[in-house]
XYZ file of C-alpha atoms in Angstrom:
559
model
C 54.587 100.601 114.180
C 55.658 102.581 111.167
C 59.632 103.378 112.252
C 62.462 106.007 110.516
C 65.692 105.024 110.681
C 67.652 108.583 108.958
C 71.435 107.955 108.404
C 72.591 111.695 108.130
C 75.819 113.501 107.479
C 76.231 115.823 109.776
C 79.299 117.976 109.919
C 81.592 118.231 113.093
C 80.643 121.757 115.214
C 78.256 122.908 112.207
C 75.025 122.527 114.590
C 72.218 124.895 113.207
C 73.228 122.957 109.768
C 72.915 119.520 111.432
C 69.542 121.018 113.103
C 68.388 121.676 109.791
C 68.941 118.842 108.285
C 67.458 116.917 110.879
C 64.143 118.578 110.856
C 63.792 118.642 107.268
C 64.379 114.634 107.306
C 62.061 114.299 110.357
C 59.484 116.179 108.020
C 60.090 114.006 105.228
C 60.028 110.648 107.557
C 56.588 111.796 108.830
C 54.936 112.746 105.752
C 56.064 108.819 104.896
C 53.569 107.898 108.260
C 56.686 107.438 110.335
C 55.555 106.577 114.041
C 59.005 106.956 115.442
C 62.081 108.656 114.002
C 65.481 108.412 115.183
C 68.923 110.094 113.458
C 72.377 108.785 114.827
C 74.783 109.409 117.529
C 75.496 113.079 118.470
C 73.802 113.978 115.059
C 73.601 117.348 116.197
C 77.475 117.719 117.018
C 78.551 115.323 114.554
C 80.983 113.025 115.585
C 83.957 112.576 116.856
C 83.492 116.577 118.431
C 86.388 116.177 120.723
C 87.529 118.949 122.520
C 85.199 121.117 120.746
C 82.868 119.518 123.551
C 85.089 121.182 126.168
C 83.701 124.983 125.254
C 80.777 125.853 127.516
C 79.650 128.468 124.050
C 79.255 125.173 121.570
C 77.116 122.848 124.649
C 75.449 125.954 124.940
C 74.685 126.376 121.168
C 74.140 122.625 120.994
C 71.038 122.847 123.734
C 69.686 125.819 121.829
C 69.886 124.133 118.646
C 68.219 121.183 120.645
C 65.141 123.325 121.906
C 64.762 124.508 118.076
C 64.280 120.934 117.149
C 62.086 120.082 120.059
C 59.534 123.013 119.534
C 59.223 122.117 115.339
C 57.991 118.349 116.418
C 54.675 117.031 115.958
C 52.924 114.132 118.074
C 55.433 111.477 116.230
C 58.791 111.302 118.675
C 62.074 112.350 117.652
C 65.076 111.388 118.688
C 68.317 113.360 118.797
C 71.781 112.330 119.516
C 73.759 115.103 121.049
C 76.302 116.426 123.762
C 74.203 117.241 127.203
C 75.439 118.959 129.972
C 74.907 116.927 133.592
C 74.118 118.127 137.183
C 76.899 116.547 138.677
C 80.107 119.081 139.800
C 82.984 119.799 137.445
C 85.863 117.522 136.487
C 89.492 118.199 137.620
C 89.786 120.745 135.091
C 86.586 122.160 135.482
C 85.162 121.801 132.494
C 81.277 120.788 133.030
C 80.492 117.187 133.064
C 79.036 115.939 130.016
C 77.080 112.833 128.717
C 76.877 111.064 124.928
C 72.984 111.970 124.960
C 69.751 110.703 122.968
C 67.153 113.140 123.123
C 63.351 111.954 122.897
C 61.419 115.014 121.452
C 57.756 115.178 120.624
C 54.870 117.582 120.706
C 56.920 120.752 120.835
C 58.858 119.127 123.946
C 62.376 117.485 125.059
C 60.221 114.333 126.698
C 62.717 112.301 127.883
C 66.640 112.031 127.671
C 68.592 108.811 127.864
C 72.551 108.939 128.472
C 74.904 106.335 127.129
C 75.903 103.948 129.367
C 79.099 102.026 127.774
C 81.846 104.584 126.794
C 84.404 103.485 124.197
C 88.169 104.373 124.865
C 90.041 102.081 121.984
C 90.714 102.740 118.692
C 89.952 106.013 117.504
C 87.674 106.368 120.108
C 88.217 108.741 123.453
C 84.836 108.912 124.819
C 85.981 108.893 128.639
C 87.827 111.897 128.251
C 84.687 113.522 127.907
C 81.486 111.677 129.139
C 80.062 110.265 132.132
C 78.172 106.960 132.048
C 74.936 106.877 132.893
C 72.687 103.258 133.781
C 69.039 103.883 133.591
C 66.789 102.157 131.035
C 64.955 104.525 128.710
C 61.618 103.328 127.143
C 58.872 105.104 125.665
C 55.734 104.849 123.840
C 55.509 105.023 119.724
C 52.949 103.518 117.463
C 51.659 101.524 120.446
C 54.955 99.826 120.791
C 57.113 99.890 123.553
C 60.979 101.503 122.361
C 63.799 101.261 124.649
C 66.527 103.559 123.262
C 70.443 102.908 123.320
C 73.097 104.573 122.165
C 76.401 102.471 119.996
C 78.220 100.606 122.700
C 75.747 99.899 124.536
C 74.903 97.141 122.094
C 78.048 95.983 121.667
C 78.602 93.658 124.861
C 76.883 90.935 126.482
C 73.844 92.166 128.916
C 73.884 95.650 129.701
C 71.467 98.236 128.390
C 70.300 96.230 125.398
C 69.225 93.838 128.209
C 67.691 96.450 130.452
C 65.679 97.874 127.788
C 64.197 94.647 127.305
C 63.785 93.730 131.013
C 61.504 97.026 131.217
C 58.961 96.235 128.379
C 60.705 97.348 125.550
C 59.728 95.051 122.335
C 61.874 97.567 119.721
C 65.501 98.656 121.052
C 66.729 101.557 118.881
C 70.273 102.147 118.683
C 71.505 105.103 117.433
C 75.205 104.684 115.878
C 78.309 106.638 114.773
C 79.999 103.067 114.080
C 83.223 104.188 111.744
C 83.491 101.691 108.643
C 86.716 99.285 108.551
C 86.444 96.364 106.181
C 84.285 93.610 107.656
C 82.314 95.894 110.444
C 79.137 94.631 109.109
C 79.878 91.165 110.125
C 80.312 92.719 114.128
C 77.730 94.305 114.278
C 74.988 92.297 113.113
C 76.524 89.598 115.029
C 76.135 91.975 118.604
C 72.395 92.731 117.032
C 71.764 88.960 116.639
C 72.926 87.964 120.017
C 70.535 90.725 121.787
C 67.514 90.459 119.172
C 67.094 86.847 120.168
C 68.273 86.552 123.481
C 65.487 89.060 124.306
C 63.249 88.285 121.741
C 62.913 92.140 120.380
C 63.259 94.031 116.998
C 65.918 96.052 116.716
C 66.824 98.877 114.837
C 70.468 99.986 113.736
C 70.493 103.631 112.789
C 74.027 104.567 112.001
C 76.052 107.789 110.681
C 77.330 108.620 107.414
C 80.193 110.564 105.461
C 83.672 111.142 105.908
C 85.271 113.048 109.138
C 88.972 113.622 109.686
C 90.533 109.873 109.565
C 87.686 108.140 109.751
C 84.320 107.278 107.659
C 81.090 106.197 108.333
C 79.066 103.750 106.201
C 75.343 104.579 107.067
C 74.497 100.670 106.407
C 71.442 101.055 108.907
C 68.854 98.031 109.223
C 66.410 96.421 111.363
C 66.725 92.827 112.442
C 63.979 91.097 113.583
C 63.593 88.267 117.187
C 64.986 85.799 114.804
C 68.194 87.685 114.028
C 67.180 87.845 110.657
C 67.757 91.358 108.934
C 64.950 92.692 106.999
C 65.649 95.907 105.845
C 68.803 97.663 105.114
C 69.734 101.422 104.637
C 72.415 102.563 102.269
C 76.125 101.717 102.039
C 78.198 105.790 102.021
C 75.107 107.833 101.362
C 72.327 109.352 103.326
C 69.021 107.510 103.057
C 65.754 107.243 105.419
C 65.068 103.026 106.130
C 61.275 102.926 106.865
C 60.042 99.831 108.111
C 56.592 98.467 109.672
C 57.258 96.616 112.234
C 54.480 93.806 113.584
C 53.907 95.205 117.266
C 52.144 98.126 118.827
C 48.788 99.117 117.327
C 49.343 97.895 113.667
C 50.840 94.539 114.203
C 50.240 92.717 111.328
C 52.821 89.613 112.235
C 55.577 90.342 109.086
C 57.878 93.538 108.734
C 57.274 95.449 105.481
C 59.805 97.673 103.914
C 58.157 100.662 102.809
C 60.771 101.909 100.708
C 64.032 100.341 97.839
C 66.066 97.727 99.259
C 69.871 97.734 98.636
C 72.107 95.493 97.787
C 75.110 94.978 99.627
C 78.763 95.670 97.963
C 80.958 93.604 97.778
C 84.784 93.666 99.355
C 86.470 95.637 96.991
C 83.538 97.856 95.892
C 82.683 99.036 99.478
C 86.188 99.871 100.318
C 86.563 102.106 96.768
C 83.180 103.717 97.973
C 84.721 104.677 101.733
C 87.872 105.781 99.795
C 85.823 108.086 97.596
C 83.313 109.392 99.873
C 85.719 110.429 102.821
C 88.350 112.318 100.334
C 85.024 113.943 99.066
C 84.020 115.044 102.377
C 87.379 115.721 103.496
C 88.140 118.085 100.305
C 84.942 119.979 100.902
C 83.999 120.314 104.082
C 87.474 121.829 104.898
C 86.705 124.502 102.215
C 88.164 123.058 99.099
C 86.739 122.753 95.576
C 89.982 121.238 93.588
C 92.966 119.166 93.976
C 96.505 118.596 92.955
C 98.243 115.015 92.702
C 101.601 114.167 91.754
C 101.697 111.556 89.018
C 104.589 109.427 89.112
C 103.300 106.920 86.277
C 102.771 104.524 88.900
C 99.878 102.635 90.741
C 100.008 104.627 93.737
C 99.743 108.196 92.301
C 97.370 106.634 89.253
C 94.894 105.253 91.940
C 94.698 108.046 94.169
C 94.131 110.514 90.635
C 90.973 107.996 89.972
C 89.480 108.290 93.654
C 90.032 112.307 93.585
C 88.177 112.472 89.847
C 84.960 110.141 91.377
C 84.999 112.421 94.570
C 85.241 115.844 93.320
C 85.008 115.496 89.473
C 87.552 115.527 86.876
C 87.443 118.338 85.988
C 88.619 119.857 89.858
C 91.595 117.285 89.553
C 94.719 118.462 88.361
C 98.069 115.763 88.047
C 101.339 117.289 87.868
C 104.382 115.251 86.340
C 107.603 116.518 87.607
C 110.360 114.087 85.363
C 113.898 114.091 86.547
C 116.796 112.763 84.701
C 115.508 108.974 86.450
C 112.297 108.759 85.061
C 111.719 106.620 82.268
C 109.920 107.575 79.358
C 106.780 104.980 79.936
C 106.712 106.618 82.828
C 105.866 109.839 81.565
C 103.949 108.429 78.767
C 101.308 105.910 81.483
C 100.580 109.534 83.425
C 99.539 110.935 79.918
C 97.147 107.983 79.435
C 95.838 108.290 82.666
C 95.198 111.760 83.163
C 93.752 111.613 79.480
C 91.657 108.832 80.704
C 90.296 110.561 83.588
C 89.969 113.993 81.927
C 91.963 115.726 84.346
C 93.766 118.414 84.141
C 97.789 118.056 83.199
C 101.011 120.470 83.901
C 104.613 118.730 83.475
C 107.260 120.020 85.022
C 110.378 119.192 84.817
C 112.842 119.524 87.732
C 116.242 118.570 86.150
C 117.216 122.552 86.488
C 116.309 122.487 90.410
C 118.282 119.608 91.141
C 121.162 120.882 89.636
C 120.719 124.405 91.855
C 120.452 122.121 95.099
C 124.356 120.467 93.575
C 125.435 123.679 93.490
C 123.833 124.988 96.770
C 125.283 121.477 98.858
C 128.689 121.466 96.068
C 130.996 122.221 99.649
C 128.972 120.016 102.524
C 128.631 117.405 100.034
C 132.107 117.322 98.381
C 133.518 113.903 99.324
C 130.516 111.801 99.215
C 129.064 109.004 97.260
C 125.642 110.184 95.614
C 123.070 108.463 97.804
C 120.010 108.429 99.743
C 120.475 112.396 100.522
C 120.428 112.921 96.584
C 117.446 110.687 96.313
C 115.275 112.523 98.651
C 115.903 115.722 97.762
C 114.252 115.105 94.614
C 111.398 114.030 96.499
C 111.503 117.248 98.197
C 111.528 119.235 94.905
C 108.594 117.420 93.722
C 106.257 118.524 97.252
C 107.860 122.126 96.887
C 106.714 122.416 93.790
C 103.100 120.821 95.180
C 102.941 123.050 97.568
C 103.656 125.944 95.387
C 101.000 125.148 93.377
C 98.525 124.545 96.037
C 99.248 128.218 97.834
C 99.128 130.136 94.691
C 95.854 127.935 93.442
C 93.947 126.873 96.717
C 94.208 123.170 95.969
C 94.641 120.572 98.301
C 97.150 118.926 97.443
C 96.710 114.304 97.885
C 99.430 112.429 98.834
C 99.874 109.119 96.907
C 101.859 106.859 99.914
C 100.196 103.332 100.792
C 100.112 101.856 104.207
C 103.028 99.593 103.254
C 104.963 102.645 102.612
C 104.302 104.076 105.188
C 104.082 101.470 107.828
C 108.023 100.641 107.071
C 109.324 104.825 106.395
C 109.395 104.295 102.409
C 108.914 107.829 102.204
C 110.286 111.067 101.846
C 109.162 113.251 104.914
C 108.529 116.919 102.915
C 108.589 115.105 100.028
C 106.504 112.604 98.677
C 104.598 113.229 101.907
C 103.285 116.498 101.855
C 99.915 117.283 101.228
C 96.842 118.029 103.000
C 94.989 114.671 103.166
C 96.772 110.946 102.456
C 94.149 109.397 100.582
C 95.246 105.472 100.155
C 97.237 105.714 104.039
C 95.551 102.700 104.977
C 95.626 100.813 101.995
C 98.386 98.102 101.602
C 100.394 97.811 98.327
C 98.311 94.755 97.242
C 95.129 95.988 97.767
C 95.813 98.882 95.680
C 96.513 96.779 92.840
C 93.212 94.743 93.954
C 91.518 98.253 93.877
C 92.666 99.194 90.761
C 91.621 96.415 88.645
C 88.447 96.586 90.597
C 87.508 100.134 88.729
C 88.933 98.933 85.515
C 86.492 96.439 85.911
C 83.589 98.852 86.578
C 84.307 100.663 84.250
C 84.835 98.549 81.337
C 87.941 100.049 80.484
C 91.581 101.034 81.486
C 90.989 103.788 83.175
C 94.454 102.772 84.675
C 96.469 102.314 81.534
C 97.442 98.197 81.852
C 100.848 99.416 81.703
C 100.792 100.821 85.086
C 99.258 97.263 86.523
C 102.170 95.344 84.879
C 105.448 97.185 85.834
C 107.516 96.828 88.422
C 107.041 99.515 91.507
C 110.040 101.894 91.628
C 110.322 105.552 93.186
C 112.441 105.903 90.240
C 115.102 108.155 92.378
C 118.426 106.459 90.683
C 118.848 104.351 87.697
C 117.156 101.092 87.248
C 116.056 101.225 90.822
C 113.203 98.631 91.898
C 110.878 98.724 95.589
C 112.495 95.262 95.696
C 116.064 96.704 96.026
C 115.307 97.722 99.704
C 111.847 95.938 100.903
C 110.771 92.249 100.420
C 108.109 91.798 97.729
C 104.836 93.277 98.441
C 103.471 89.877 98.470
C 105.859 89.257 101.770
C 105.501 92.212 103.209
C 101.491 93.227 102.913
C 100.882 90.126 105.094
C 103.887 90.508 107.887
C 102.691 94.065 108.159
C 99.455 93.115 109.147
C 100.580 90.826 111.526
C 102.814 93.766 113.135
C 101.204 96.241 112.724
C 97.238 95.026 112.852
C 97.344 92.105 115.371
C 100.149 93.509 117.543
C 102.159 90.201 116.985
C 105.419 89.721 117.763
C 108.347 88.309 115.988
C 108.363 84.917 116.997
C 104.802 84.398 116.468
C 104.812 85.946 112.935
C 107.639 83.586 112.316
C 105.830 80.693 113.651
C 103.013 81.469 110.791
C 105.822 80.710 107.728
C 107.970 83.565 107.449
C 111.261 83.893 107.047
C 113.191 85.197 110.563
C 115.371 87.625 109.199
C 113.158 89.136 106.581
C 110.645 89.635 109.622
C 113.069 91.341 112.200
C 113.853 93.619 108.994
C 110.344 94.138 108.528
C 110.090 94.989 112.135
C 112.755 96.902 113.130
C 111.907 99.031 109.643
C 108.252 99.947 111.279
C 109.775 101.006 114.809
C 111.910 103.107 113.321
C 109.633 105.096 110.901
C 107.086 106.476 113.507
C 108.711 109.440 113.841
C 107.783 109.926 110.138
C 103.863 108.681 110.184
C 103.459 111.128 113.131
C 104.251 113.800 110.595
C 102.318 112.207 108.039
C 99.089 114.102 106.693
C 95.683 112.338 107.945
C 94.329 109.653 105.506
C 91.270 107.581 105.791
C 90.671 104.238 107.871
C 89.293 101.136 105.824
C 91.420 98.653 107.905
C 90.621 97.638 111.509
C 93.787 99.349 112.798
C 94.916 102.150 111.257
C 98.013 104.635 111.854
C 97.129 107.501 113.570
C 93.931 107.685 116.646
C 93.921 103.707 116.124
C 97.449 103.113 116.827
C 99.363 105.550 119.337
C 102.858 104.781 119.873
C 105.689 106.527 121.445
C 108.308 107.826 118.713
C 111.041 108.315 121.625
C 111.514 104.321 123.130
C 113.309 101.655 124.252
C 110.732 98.692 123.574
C 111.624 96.227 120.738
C 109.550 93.413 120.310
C 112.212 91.410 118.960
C 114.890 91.819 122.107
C 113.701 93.620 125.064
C 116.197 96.362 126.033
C 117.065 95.642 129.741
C 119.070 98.853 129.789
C 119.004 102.300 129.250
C 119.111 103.091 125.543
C 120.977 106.079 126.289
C 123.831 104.021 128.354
């Protein structure tokens, strides 16, 4: 059996787009002999659609757009993930009840629908707010073979629907995915595939989503994995692709898989999380309408890395970095953002905001008077700098990035309106470390300093008062990147974090530094996910509390 594995990227609520692209692959796929092709989860909808799923017009639109597809199919079976309305009566709210859906169309038809079964409610995932579960097997006929289809979750458990695919003749399970990428999701999944593909003694095929959407990105990384658990073919890593594989069953067994079609290599660590990085701010920048985008340039790693991702997303040329010097910044400052911008071939505007700080002394001369210069001061040069941003971005129709890491932000070293603003926080999941990892990692592909050396070498600083270091306020990166994860990634608490080598007192700093800044990463724009726990749909914590996982408040905090 000849089978089509198409990892698309389909756009949230843009269904007769997603329609069209899927019949256009499904032509392609069967002018390549495909037997059986199948696109990924809720390809029509895209995914997550989220309360776009609660409007009666877009189900509507999506079963239309489904009948379209059904009537343009030949004898080869097609299968379509999408949103399906169920006869079962309305929820509390009275919405109408819904199911995560795999359509099975051939011959001008809708044959056959199977509903997922295992709805995911972690992460960023909030599938039972909006489906029903459904149990029966689905297994139909293709290229002589016997396919059960299954939809994500379903695989990813012991038993289940993987199981009762198998139990009811199926020697191919299908899977159709929208599995978002994290670093080291590869390893999961095959290891779920493995576990079912021999257990059961079936081929299995891992058809999976790709692009960027909101705070998350999908990888495509499709394959096919054979009784042994060995993988045998392998879609692209962050770009569309069709894997075409004949498999030995049904009609044409021949006894060996062949890959009709290029096999790819896998990337390694560093270059598969630069690809995520690049491809989401891509589709994040486009699909929400914009063509170019402004970045503050600091002279630093953060603001240098972020300039690189935005110039391999959109193009240089749509890149513009702004350096806005104040009386703090040192001259190698200004002089690294030069070399980088000239490096890149972005754009370049400098302006200086000396004259606007001294309008904000004059405005604050009275509430101030009194004071010692301070953390106020500091910040409201931040705030300058995303005025100015902003400006720029309403009177051009930029986006504008913001540079903040996950370190930054996980312990509130930022300025909210500041150094925060912007529409999309491309490097919000990337610890401090791994953006230096990152940025010798491009250097390296690119045979060059793209990022000038100089920026690699000196010490971070926001550069807000005189000689001021990151290391005046936070432990060194090399502390803090791995405590973070701990708290922040693994949920663990003090003591146990201590128990693994670190100092106590640096680690209730640490701590109490990340409960108190989630007031500011709930403002914070949305940035991509490449860790396995990011802030934002992954993490949801109350900003108004009285938990501390260093001493348990037995009172009221208000007392």
């Amino acid at each position: 059996m000849r089978l089509a594995l198409a990892q698309l990227d389909p756009v949230v609520g843009a269904v007769e787009a997603n329609a069209d692209d899927i019949l256009r692959t499904y032509g392609e796929a069967c002018a390549a002999g495909a037997q059986l092709v199948a696109t990924p989860e809720l390809t029509l909808t895209g995914y997550p659609p989220e309360d776009l799923v609660l409007k009666r017009s877009f189900v509507a639109a999506t079963a239309a757009a489904l009948e379209r597809i059904a009537a343009a199919t030949s004898q080869v079976p097609l299968v379509v993930g999408l949103v399906e309305s169920v006869d079962e009566p309305p929820g509390a709210w009275g919405y109408p009840p819904l199911a995560n859906a795999a359509a099975v169309c051939r011959a001008g038809l809708v044959e056959a629908v199977y509903r997922k079964e295992r709805l995911p409610n972690y992460g960023v995932f909030d599938e039972a707010r909006y489906f029903r579960p459904r149990s029966e097997p689905l297994v139909i006929a293709a290229g002589g073979a016997q396919v059960g289809i299954t939809i994500c979750e379903d695989m990813w458990g012991e038993e289940g629907p993987v199981q009762a695919a198998a139990a009811a003749g199926a020697t191919v399970v299908v899977n159709i995915n929208a599995s978002p990428y994290h670093r080291g999701k590869r390893e999961d999944r095959e290891r779920w595939a493995r576990r079912h593909s021999t257990r059961y003694g079936i081929w299995l095929g891992f058809v999976n989503e790709v692009g960027g959407q909101d705070e998350i990105v999908f990888d495509g990384d499709s394959f096919v994995m054979d009784p042994g658990g060995v993988v045998v073919a392998r879609g692209a890593q962050f770009a569309t692709d069709v894997v075409v594989v004949d498999l030995p069953v049904g009609d044409d067994a021949s006894g060996v898989a062949q890959i009709a079609g290029d096999a790819h290599p896998r990337m390694d660590r560093c270059t598969e999380i630069y690809a995520a990085l690049v491809l989401a701010t891509r589709d994040y920048i486009r699909d929400n309408g914009f063509r170019r985008a402004l970045i503050g340039l600091s002279g630093g790693i953060d603001s240098a890395l972020v300039a690189t991702i935005a110039a391999d997303a959109i193009g240089a040329e749509n890149v513009t970095g702004v350096a806005m010097p104040s009386p703090y910044s040192s001259a190698g400052s200004i002089v690294d953002a030069k070399a980088l911008a000239a490096g890149l071939g972005i754009g370049w505007l400098e302006l200086g905001i000396e004259g606007v700080m001294d309008a904000f002394a004059v405005a604050l001369a009275e509430p101030f008077a009194g004071t010692e210069s301070g953390l106020a001061e500091e910040n409201i040069q931040a705030r300058i700098r995303g005025s100015l941003l902003m400006a720029l971005s309403n009177k051009r129709g930029d986006i504008v990035l913001a540079t903040g890491n996950k370190s930054e932000y996980s312990v509130g070293y930022a300025t909210l309106y500041g150094d925060m603003a912007g529409g999309f926080a491309v490097i919000k999941d990337v610890p401090k470390m791994l953006v230096y990892e990152l940025a010798r990692h491009r250097n390296v592909v690119a045979g060059s300093e793209v990022i000038p050396g100089a920026i690699l070498t000196k010490a971070p600083s926001a550069e807000l008062r005189p000689d001021q270091r990151d290391s005046d306020s936070l432990p060194p990166y090399e502390v803090l990147d791995p405590i973070l994860e701990a708290y922040v990634e693994r949920d663990a608490s003090v003591p146990e974090i201590v128990a693994d080598g670190f100092d106590e007192a640096t680690v209730r700093k640490v701590a109490t530094l990340v409960d108190r800044a989630e007031y500011k990463r709930r403002q914070a724009p949305p940035g991509v996910k490449i860790t396995e726990r990011a802030f934002g749909k992954d993490r949801r914590l109350p900003i108004t509390q009285g938990w501390s996982e260093q001493t348990p408040l037995p009172h009221d905090p208000r007392a």
